[in-house]
mmCIF file of C-alpha atoms in Angstrom:
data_model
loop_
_atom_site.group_PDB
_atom_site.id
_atom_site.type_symbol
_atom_site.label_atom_id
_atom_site.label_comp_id
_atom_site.label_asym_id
_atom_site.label_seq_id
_atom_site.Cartn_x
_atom_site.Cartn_y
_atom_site.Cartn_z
ATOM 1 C CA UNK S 1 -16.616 -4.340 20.160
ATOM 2 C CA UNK S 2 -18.791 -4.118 23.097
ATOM 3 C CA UNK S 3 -16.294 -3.817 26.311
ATOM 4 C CA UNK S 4 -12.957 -3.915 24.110
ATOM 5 C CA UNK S 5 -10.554 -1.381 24.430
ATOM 6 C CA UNK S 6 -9.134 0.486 21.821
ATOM 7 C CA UNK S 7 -6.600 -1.230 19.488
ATOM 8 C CA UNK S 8 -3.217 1.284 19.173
ATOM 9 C CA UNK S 9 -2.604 2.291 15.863
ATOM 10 C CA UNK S 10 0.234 1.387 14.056
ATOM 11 C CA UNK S 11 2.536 4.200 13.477
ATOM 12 C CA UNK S 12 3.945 4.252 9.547
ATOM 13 C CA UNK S 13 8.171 3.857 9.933
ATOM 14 C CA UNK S 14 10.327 4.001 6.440
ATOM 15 C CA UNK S 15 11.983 0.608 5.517
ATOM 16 C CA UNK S 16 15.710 1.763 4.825
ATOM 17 C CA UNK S 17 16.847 -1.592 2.903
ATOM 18 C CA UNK S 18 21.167 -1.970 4.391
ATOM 19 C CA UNK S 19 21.971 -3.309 0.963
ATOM 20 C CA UNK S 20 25.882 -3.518 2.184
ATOM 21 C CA UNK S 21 24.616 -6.103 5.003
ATOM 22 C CA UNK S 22 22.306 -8.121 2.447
ATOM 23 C CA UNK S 23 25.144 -8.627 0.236
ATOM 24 C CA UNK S 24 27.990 -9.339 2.715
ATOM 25 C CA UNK S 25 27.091 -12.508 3.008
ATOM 26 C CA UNK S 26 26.855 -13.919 -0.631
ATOM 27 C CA UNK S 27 29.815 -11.861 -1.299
ATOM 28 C CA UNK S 28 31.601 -14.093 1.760
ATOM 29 C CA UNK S 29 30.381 -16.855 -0.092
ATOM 30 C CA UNK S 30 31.387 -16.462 -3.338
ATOM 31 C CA UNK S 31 35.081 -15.208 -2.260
ATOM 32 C CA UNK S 32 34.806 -18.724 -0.478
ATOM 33 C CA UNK S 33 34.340 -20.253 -3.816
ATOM 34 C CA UNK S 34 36.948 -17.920 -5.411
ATOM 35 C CA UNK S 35 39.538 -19.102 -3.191
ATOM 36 C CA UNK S 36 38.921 -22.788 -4.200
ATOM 37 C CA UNK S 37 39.628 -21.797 -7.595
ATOM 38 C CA UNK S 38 42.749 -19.864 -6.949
ATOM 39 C CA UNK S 39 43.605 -23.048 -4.448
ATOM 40 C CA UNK S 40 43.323 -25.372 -7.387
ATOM 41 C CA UNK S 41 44.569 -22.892 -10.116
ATOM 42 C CA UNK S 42 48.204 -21.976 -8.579
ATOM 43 C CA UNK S 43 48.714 -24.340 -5.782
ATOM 44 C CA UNK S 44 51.689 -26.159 -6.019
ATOM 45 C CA UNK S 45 51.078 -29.808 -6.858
ATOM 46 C CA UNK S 46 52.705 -30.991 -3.993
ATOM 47 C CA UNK S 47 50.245 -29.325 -1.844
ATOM 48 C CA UNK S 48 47.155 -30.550 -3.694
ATOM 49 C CA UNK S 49 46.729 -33.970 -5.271
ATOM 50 C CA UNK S 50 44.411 -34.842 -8.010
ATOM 51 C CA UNK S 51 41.470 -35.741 -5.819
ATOM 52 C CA UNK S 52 41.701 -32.616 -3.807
ATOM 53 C CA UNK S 53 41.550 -30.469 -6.322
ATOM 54 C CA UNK S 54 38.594 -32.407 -7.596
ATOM 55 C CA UNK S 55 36.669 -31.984 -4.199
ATOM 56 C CA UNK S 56 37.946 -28.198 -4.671
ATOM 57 C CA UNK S 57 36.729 -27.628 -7.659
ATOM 58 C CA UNK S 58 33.323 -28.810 -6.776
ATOM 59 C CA UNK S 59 33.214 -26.742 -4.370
ATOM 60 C CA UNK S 60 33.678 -24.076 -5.941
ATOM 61 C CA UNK S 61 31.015 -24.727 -7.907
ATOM 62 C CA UNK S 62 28.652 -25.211 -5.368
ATOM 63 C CA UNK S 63 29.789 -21.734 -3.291
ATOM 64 C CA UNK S 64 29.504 -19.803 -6.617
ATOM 65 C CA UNK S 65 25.810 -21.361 -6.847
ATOM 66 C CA UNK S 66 24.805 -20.731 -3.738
ATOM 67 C CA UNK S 67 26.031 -16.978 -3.387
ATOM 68 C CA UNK S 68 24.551 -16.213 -7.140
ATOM 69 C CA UNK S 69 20.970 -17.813 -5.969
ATOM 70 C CA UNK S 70 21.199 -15.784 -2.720
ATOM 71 C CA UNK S 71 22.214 -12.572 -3.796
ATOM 72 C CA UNK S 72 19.122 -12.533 -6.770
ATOM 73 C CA UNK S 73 17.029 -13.822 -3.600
ATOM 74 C CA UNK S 74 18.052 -11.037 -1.375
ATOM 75 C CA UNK S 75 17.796 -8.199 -4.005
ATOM 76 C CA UNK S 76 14.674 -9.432 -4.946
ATOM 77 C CA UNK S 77 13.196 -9.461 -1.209
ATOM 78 C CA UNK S 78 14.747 -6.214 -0.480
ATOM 79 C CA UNK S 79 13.290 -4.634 -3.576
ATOM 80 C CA UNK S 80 9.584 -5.844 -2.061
ATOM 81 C CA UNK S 81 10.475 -4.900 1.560
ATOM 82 C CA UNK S 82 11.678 -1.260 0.505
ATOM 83 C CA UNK S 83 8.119 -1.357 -1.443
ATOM 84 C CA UNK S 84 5.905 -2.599 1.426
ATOM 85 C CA UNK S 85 8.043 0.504 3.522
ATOM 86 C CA UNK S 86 6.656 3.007 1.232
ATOM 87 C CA UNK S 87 2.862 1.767 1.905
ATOM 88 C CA UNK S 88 1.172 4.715 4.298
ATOM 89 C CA UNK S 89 -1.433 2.233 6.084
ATOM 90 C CA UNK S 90 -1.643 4.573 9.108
ATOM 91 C CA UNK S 91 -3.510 6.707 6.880
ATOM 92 C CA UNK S 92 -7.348 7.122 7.576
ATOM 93 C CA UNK S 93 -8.335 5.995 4.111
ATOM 94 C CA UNK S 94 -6.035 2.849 3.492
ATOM 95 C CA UNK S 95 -7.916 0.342 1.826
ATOM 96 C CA UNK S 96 -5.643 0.306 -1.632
ATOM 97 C CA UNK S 97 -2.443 0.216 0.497
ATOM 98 C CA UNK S 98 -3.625 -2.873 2.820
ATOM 99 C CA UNK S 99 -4.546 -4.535 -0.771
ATOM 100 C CA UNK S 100 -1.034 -4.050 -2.169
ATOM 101 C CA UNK S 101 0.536 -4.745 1.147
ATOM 102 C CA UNK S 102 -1.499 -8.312 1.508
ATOM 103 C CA UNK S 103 -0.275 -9.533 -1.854
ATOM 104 C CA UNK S 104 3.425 -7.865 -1.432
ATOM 105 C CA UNK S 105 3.748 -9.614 1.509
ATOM 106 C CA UNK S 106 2.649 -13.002 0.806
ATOM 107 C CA UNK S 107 4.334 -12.431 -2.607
ATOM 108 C CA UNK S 108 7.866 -11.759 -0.846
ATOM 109 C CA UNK S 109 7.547 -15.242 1.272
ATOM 110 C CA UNK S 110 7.211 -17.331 -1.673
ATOM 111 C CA UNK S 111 9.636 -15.990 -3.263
ATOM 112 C CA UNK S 112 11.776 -16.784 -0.527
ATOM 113 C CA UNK S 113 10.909 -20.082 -0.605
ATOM 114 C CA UNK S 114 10.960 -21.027 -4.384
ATOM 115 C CA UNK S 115 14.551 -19.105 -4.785
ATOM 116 C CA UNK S 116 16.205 -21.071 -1.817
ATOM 117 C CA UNK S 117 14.479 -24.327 -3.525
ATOM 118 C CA UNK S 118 15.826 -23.652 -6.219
ATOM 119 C CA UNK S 119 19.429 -22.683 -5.609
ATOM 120 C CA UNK S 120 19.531 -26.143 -3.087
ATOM 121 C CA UNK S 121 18.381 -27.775 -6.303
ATOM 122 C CA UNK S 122 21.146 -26.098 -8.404
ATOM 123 C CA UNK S 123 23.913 -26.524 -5.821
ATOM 124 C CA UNK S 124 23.127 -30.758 -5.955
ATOM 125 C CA UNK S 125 23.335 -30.709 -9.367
ATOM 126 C CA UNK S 126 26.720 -29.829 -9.601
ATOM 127 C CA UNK S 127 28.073 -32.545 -7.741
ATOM 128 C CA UNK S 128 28.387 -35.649 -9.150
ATOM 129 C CA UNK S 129 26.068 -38.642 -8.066
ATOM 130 C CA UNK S 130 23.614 -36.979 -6.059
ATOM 131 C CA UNK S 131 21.135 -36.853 -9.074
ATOM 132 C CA UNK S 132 21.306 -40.737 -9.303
ATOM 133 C CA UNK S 133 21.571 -41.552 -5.444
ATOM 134 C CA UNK S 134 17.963 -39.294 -5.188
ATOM 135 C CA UNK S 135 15.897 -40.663 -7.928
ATOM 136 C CA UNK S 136 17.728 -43.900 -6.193
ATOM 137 C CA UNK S 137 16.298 -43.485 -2.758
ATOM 138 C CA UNK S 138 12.427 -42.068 -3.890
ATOM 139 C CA UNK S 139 12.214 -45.289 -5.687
ATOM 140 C CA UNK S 140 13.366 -47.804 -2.980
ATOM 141 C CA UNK S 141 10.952 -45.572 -0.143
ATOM 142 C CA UNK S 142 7.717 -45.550 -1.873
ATOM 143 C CA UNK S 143 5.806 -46.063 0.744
ATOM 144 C CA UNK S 144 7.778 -43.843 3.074
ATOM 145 C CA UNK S 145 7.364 -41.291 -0.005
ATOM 146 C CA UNK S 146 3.249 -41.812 0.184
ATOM 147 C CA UNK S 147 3.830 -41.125 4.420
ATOM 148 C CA UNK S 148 5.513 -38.077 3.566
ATOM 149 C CA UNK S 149 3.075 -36.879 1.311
ATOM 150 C CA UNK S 150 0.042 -37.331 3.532
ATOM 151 C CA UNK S 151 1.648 -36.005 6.972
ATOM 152 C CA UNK S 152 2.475 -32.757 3.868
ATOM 153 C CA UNK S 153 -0.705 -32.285 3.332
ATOM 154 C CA UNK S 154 -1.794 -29.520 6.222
ATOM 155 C CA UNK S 155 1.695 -27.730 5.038
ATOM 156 C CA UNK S 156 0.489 -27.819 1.270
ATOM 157 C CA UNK S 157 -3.023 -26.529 1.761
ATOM 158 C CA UNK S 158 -1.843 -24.469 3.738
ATOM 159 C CA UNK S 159 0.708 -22.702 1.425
ATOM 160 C CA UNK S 160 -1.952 -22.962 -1.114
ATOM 161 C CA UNK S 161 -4.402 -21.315 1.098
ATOM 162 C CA UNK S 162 -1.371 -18.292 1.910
ATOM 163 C CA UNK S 163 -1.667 -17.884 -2.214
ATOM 164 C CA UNK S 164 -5.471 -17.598 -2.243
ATOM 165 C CA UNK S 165 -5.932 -15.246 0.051
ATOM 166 C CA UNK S 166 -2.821 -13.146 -1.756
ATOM 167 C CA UNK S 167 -4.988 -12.621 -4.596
ATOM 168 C CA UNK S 168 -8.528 -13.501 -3.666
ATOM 169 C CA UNK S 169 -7.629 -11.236 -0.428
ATOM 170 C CA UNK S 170 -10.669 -12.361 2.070
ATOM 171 C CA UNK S 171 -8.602 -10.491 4.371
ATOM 172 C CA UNK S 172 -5.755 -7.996 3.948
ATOM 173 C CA UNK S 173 -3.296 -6.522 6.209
ATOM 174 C CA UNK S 174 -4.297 -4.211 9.060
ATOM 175 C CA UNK S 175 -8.054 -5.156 8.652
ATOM 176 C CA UNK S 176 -10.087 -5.382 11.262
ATOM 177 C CA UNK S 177 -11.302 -8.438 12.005
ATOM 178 C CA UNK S 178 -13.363 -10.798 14.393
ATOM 179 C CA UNK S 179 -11.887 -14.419 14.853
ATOM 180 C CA UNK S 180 -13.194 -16.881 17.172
ATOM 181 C CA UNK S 181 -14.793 -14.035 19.347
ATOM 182 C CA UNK S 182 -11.477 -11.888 19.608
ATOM 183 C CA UNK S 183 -11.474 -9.019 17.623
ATOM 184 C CA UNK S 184 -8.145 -7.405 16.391
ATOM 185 C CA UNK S 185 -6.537 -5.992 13.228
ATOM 186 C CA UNK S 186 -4.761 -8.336 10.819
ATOM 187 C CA UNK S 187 -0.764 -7.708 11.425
ATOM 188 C CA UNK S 188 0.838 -11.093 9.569
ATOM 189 C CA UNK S 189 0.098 -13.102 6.909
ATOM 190 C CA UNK S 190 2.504 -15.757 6.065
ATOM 191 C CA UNK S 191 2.664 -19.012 3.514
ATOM 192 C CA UNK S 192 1.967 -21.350 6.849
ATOM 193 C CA UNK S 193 0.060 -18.901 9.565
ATOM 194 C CA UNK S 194 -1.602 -15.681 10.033
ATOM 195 C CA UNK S 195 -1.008 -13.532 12.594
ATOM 196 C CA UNK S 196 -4.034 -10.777 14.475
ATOM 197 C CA UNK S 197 -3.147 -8.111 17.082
ATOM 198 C CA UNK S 198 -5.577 -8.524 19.613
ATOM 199 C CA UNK S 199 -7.122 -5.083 20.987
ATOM 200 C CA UNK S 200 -4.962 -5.951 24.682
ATOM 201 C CA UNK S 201 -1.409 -6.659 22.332
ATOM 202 C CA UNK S 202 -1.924 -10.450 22.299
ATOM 203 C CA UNK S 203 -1.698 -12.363 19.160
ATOM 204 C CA UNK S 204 -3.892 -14.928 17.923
ATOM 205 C CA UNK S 205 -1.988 -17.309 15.550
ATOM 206 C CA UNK S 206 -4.292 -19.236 13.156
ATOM 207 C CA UNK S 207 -3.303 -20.877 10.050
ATOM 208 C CA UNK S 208 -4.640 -19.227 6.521
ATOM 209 C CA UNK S 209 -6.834 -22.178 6.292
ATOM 210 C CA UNK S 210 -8.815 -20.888 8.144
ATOM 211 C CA UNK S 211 -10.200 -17.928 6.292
ATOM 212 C CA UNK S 212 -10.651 -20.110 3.682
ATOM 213 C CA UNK S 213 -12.477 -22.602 5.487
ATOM 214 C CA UNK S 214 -14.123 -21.057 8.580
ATOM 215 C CA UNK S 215 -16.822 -18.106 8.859
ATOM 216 C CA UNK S 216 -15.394 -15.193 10.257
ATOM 217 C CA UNK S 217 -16.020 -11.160 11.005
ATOM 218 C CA UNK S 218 -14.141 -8.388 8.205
ATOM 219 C CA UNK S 219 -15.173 -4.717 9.715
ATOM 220 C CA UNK S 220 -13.274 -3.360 7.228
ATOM 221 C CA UNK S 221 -13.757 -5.378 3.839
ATOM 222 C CA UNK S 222 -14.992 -2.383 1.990
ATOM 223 C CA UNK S 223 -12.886 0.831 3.324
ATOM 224 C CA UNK S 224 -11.312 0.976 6.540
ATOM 225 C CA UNK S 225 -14.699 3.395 7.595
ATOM 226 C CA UNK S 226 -16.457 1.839 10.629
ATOM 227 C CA UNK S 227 -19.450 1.955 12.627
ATOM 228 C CA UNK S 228 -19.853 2.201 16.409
ATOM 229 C CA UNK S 229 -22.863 1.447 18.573
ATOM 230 C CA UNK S 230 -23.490 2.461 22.041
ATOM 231 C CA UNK S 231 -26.128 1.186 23.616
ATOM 232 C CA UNK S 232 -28.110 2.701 26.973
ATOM 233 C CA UNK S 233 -31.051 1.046 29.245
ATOM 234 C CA UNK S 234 -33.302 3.760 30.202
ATOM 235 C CA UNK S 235 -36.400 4.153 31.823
ATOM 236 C CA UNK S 236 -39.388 5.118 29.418
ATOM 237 C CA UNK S 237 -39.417 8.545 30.344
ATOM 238 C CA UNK S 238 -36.545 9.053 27.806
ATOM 239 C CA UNK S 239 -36.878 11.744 25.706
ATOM 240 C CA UNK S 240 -36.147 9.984 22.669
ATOM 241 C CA UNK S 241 -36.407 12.953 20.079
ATOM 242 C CA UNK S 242 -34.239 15.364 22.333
ATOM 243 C CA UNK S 243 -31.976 12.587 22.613
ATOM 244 C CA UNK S 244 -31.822 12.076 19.061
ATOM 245 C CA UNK S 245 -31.213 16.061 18.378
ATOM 246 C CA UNK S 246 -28.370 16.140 21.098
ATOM 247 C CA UNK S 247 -26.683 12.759 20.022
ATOM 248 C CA UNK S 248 -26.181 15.248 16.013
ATOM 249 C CA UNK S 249 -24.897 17.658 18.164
ATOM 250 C CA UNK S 250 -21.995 15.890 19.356
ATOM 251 C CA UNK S 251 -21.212 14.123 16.998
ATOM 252 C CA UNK S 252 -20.465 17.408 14.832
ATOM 253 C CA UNK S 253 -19.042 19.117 17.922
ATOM 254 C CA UNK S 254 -16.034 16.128 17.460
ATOM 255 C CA UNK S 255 -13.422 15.394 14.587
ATOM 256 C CA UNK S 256 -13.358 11.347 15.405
ATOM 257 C CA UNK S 257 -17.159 11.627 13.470
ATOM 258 C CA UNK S 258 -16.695 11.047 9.965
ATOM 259 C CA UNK S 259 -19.576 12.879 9.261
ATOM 260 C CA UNK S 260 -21.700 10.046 7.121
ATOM 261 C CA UNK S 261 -24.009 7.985 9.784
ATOM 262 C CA UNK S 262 -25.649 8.740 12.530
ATOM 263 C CA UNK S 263 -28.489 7.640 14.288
ATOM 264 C CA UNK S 264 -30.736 6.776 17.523
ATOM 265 C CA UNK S 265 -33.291 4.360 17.594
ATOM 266 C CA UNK S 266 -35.235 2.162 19.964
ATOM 267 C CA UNK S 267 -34.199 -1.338 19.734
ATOM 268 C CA UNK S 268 -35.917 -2.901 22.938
ATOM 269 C CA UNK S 269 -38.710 -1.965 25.427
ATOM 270 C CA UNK S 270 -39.261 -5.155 28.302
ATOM 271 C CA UNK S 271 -40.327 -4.726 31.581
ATOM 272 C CA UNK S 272 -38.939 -1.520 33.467
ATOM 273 C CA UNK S 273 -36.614 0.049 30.914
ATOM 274 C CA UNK S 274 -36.001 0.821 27.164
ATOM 275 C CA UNK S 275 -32.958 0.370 25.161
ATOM 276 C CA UNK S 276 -31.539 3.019 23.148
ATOM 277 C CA UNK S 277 -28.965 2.394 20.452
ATOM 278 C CA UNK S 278 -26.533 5.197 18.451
ATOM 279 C CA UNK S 279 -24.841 3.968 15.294
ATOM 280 C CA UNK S 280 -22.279 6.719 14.617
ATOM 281 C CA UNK S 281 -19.309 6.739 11.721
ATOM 282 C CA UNK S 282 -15.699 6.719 12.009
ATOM 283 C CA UNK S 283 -12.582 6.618 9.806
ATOM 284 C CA UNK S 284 -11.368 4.150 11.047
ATOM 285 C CA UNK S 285 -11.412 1.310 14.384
ATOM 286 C CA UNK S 286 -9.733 2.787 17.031
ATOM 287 C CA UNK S 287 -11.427 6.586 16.334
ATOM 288 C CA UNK S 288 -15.180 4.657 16.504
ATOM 289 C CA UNK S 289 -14.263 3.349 19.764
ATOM 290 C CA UNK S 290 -13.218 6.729 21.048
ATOM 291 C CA UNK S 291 -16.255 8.109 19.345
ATOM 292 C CA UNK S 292 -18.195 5.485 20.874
ATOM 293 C CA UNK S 293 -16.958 6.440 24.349
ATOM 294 C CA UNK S 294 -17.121 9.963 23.969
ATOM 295 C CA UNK S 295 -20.860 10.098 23.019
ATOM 296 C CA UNK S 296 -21.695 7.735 25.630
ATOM 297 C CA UNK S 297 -20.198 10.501 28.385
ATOM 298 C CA UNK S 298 -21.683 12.912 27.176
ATOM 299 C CA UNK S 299 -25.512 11.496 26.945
ATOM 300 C CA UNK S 300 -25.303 10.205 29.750
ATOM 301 C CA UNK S 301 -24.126 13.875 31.984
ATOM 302 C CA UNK S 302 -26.474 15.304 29.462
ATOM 303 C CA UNK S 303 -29.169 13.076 30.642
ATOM 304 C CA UNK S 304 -28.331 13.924 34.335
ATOM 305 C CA UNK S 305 -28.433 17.104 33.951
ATOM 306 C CA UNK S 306 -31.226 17.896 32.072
ATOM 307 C CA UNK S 307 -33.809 15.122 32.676
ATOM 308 C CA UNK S 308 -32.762 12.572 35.621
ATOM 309 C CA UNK S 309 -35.876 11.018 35.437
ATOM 310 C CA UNK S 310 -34.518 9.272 32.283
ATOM 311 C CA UNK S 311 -32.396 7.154 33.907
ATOM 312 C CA UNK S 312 -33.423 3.927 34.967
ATOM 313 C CA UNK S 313 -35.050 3.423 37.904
ATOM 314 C CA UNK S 314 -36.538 0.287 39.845
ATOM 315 C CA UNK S 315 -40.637 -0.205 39.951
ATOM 316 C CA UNK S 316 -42.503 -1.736 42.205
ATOM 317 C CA UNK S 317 -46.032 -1.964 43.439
ATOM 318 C CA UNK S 318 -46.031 -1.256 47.156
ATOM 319 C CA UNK S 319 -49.745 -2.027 49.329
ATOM 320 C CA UNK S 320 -51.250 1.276 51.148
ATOM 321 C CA UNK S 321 -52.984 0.835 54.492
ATOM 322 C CA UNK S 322 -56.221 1.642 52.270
ATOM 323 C CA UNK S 323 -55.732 -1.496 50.481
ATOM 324 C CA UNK S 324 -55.078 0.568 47.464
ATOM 325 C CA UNK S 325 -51.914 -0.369 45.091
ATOM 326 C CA UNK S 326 -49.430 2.403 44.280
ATOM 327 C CA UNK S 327 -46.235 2.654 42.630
ATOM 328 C CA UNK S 328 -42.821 2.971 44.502
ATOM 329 C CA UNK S 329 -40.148 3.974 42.661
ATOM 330 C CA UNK S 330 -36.256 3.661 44.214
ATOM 331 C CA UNK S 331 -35.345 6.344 41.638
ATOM 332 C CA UNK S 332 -38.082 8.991 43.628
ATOM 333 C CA UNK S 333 -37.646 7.928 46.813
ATOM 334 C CA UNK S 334 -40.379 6.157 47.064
ATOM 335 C CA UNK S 335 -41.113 3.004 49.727
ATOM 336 C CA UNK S 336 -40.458 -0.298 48.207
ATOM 337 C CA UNK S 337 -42.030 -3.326 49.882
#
């Protein structure tokens, strides 16, 4: 997370489910296919001959099939939707409600999908001949049928990829992730592509093959807790157990510590400088990096203030008139040549 800035949370906004609106339009519909009834029922027979009222009656049929598979579609997305509302995943700890909200989700779309496959497949049944003229045509375009299934392929896998990761759940909504060296929080997952909020409000479209196929970065597989780094180059006058002492101190002097890890080490000491890392907990991604940022302030006007020295300076060995070496220093003000 090293130069990112901080991803904005997501605020949590009640679903109100307009039930009125998700029924008007199988309700429409099925009046449709009420009025074809009535049409055939009491028109006079001057107005309708035999073969109209045939075509009439099918179609009735067919609306009253179509508005019965949509309105048990709609109810049954609604019902999810008003459940995935209810989820809090703004909350600090929300690693059960990102679990129920990965499966809900990817749940919902498939249902979708199977109900409006398999009110199309209703509707053709009720009208006569299409049965025949489609086992007709798949056996007269076998090899288009073989074309068809291999250009299907990336679709299938990846629908069958969308159901892995439902239930298997290598990733889950609102984690945070890092994917192809962009790191962002996990905002979509859908049957055919998965969607990540990028830390600057771009999104990075991938499809859910790719988790199941490709090595990638989950910060928050475990919990939603984090931890930040900061990272300083300093010369080795650093006083590395003050350091340590004053990085406790703010860390408890600020509520965006979670109170569990903290720690300074030193991870590197080549040529003129050291480098000092922090690990400190948060409850979450955007609250480490504003942890991260705050204690990197403060060390460093701590470090100003109390020993300057500490800061990196630039060495070098500078000849006297004596012939004798000494050291120069840019940071003391001494001659560099």
């Amino acid at each position: 997370m090293q130069g990112r800035g901080p991803i904005p949370e997501r605020k949590h906004k009640p679903v109100r489910i307009n039930w009125l609106r998700r029924f008007r339009t199988p309700a429409v519909i099925a009046v449709l296919g009420a009025a074809c009834v009535l049409a055939v029922q009491f028109a006079p027979g001057e107005w309708l001959n035999p073969h109209d009222a045939w075509v009439l009656s099918i179609a009735a049929n067919v609306f009253f099939v179509f508005a019965g598979g949509w309105l048990i579609s709609t109810f049954v997305d609604g019902i999810l939707k008003s459940r995935l509302g209810q989820l809090q995943l703004d909350q600090p700890d929300n690693l059960s409600a990102r679990k129920v909200a990965t499966r809900l989700d990817v749940v919902r779309r498939v249902w979708v999908v199977i109900a409006g496959t398999i009110t199309l497949a209703a509707a053709l049944t009720v009208i006569p001949g299409v049965k025949q003229i489609g086992v007709s045509l798949f056996a007269s375009a076998g090899i288009a049928g073989i074309a068809i299934g291999f250009a299907a392929r990336p679709m299938l896998g990846n629908l069958i990829a969308g159901l892995q990761i439902a239930f298997t759940q290598p990733i889950r909504i609102e984690d945070a992730v890092v994917v192809e060296g962009e790191w962002g929080w996990i905002e979509e997952i859908g049957l055919f592509k998965v969607v990540i909020r990028l830390w600057d409000w771009r999104r990075l479209v991938v499809p859910p093959s790719y988790f199941i196929e490709q090595p990638f970065q989950n910060w928050t597989r475990q919990s939603a807790s984090i931890i930040g780094t900061v990272l300083w180059s300093l010369d080795y006058r650093a006083p590395i157990a003050e350091m340590r002492d004053k990085l406790t101190e703010i860390c408890k002097g600020t509520p965006l510590w979670d109170g569990n890890v903290v720690n300074l080490q030193v991870t590197e000491a080549q040529g003129s400088s050291i480098t000092v890392r922090a690990l400190a907990s948060a409850r979450n991604s955007p609250q480490a990096w504003d942890l991260r940022c705050h204690i990197r302030e403060q060390m460093i006007l701590w470090l100003q203030e109390t020993y300057p020295d500490a800061l990196p300076v630039i060495r070098s060995l500078a000849a006297t008139n004596g012939g004798v070496l000494s050291e120069a220093s840019e940071g003391d003000g001494g001659d560099i040549g």
